Tab-separated table of C-alpha atoms and ligand atoms in Angstrom:
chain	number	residue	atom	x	y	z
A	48	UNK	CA	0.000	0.000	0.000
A	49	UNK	CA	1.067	3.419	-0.956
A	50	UNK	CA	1.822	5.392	2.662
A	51	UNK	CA	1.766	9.096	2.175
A	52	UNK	CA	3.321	11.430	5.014
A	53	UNK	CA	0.966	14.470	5.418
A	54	UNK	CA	1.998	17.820	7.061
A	55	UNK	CA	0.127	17.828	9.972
A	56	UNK	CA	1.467	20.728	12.158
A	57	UNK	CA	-1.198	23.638	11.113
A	58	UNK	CA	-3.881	24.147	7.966
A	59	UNK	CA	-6.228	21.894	6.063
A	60	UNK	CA	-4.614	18.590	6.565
A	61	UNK	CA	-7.202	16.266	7.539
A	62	UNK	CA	-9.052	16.897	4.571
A	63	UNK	CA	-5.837	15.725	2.145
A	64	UNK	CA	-5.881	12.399	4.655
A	65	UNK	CA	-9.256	11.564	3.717
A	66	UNK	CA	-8.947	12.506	0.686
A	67	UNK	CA	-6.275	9.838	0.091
A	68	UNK	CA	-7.305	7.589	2.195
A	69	UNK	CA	-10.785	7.223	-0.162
A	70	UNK	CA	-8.211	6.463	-2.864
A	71	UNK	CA	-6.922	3.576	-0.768
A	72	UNK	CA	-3.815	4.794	0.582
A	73	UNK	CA	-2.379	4.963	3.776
A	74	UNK	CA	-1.724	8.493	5.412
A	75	UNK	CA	0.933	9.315	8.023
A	76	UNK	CA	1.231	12.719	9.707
A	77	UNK	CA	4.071	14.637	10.499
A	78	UNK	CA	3.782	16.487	13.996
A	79	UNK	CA	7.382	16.215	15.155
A	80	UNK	CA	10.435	14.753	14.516
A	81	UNK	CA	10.348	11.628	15.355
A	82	UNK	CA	7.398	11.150	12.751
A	83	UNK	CA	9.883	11.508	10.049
A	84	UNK	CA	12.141	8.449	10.925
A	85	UNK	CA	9.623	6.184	9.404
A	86	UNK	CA	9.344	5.210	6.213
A	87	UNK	CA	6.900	6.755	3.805
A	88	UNK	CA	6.757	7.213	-0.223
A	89	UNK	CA	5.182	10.760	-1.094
A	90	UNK	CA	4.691	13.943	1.000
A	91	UNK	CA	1.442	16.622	1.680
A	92	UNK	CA	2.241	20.479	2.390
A	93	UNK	CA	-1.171	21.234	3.189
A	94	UNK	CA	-2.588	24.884	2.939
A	95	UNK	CA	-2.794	27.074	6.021
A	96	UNK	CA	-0.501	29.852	7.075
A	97	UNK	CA	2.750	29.192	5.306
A	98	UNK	CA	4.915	31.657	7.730
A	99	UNK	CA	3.566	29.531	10.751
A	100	UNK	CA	4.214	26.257	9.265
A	101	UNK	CA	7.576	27.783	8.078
A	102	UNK	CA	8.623	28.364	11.543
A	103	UNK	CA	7.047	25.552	13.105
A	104	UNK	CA	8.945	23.507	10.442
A	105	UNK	CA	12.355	24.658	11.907
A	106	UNK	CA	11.203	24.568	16.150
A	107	UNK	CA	10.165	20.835	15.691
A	108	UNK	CA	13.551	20.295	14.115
A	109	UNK	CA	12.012	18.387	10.524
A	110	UNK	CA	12.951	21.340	8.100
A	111	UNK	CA	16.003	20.493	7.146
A	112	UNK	CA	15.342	16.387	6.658
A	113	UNK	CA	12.223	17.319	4.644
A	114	UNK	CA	14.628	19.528	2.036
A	115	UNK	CA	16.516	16.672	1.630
A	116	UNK	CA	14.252	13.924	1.465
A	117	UNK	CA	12.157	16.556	-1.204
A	118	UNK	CA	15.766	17.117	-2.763
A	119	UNK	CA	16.438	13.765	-2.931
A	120	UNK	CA	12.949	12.779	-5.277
A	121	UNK	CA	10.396	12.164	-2.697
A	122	UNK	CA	7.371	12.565	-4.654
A	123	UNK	CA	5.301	15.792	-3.182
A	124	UNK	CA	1.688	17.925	-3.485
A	125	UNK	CA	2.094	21.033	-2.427
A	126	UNK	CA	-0.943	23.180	-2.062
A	127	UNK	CA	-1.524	27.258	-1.332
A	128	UNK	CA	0.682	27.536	1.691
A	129	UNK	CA	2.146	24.257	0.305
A	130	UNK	CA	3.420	26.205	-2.680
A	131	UNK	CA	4.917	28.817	-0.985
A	132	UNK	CA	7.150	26.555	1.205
A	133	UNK	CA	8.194	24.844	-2.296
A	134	UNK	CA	9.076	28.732	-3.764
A	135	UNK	CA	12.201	29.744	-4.787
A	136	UNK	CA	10.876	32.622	-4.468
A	137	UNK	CA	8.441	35.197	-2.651
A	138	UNK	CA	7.925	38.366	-4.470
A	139	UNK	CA	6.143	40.242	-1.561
A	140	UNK	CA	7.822	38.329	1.664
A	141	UNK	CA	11.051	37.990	2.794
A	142	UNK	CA	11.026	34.630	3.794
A	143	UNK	CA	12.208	31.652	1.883
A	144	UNK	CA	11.182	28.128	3.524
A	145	UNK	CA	12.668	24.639	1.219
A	146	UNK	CA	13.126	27.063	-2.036
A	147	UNK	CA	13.364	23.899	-4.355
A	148	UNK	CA	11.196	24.912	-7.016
A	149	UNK	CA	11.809	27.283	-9.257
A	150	UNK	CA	9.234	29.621	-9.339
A	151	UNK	CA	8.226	32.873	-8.128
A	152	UNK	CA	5.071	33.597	-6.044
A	153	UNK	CA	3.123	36.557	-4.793
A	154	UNK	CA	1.396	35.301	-1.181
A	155	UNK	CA	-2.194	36.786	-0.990
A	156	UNK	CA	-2.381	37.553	-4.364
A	157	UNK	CA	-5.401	37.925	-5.089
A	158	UNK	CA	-6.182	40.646	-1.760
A	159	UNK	CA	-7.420	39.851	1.455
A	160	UNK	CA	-10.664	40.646	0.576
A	161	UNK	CA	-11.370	39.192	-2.450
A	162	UNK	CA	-8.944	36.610	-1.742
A	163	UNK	CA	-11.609	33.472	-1.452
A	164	UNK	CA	-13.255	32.137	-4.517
A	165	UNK	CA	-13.918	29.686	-6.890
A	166	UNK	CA	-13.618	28.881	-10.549
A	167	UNK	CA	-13.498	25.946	-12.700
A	168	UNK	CA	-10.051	25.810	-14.573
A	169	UNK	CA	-8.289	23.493	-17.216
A	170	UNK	CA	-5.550	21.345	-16.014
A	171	UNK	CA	-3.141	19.805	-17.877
A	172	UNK	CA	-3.968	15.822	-18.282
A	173	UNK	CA	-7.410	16.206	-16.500
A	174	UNK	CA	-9.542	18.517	-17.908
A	175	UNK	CA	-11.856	20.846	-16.417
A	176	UNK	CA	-11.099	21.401	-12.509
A	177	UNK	CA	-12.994	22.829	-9.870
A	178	UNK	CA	-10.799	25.507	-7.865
A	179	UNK	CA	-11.476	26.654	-4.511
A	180	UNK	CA	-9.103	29.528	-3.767
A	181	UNK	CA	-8.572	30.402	-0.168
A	182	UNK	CA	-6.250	33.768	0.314
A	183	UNK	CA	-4.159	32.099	-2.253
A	184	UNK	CA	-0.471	32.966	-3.710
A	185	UNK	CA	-0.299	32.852	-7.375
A	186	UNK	CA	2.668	31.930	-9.430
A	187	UNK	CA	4.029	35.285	-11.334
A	188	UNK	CA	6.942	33.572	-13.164
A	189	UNK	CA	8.857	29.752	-14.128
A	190	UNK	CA	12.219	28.467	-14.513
A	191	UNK	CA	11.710	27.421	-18.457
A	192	UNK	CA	11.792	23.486	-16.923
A	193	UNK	CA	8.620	24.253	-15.169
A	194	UNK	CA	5.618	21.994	-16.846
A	195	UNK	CA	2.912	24.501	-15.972
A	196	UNK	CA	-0.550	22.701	-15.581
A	197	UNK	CA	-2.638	25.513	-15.271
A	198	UNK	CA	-3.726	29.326	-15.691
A	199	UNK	CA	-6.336	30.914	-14.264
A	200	UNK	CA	-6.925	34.896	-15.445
A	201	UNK	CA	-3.539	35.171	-16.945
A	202	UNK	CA	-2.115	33.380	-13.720
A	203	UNK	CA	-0.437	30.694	-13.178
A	204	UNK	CA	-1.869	28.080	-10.490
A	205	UNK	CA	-0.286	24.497	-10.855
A	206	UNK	CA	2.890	23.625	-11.530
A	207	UNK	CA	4.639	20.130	-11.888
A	208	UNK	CA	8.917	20.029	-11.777
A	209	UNK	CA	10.108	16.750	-11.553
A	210	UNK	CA	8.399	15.085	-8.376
A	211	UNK	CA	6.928	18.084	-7.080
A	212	UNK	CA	3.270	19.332	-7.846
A	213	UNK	CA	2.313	22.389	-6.354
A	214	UNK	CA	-1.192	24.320	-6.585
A	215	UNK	CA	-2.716	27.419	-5.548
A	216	UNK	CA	-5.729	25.845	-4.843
A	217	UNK	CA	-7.336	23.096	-2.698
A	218	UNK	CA	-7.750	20.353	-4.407
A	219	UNK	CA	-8.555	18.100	-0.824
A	220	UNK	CA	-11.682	20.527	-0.878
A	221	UNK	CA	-13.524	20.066	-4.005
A	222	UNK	CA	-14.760	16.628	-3.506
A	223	UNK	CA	-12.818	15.697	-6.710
A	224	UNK	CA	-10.618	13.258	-6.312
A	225	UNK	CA	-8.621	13.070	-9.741
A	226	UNK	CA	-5.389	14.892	-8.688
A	227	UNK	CA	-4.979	13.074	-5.588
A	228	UNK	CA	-5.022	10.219	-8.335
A	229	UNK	CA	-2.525	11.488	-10.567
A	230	UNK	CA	-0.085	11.929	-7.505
A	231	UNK	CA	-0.565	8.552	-5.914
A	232	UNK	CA	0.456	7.029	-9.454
A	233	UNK	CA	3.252	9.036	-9.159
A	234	UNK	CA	4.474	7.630	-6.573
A	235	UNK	CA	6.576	4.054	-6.329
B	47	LIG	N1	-2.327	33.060	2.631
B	47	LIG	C1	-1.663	31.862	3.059
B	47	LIG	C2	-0.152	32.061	3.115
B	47	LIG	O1	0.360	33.033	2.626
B	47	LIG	C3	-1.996	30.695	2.157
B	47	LIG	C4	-3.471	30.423	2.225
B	47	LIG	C5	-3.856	28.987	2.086
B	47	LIG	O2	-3.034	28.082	2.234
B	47	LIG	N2	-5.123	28.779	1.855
B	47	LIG	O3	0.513	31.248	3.658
């Protein structure tokens, strides 16, 4: 059975586990770490409040084996907050988190008030998607090896570079399972 490590120290992670575990996989989560000793074959940066689970990241002391496990080919979904851990960079923040994809995001880009909605998009290799946007970041610019999956408006909101996915919006919330799908048959 496929086991896939989930993020579990703030945001929307319990909705990724069931998500998953609907598609008959097994879900771990990451709280501290000791968590990250066992084995497991994909990863979940769940949405939520990237700057929180940036620093929680480095207090718990996973950070650095996470970079390195996601450096080394783990396969990982990244979504919203998700993506901006993944950023190289951060137009509009300072901070950097694992910085091992090549893109550039804006956090909030879409204003605080306005910032929550939803749209149905085209994804690459799926088809019509439905989006649900929560104060999401939007990607503003690629490395050329970038695959970009989709655009919403002019902007960019999925991305795929080499075994990491990464999505401005919540897929574990729309009650369609398909991309869930397409990264558990990435994986092993
Ligand atoms: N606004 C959040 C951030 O900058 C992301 C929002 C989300 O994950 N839904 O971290």
């Amino acid at each position: 059975m496929k086991k896939v490590a989930v993020l579990a120290v703030q945001g929307a992670f319990i909705e990724h586990e069931k998500m998953l575990c609907s598609l008959g996989a097994e879900t771990v989560e990451l709280r501290k770490k000791s968590d990250i000793e066992q084995e497991f074959d994909g990863l979940i940066l769940p949405g939520g409040e990237s700057t929180v689970q940036g620093k929680l990241l480095r207090e718990l002391g996973m950070f650095d084996i996470l970079k390195e496990k996601i450096e080394a080919g783990l396969p990982v979904l990244a979504t919203c907050a998700g993506l901006i851990l993944l950023a190289q960079e951060v137009t509009n923040d300072e901070k950097r988190y694992f910085a091992t994809l090549p893109v550039s995001v804006k956090r909030n880009a879409y204003g605080r008030q306005l910032g929550s909605f939803h749209c149905d998009g085209r994804l690459k290799g799926i088809g019509m998607y439905p989006m649900e946007f929560i104060r999401a970041p939007y990607i503003e610019s690629t490395s050329p090896e970038v695959d970009v999956l989709a655009e919403v408006d002019g902007h960019i909101v999925a991305v795929k570079y080499k075994n990491q996915i990464a999505l401005a919006f919540h897929p574990e919330l729309s009650g369609d399972t398909r991309i869930h799908e397409m990264f558990l048959g990435q994986i092993g």
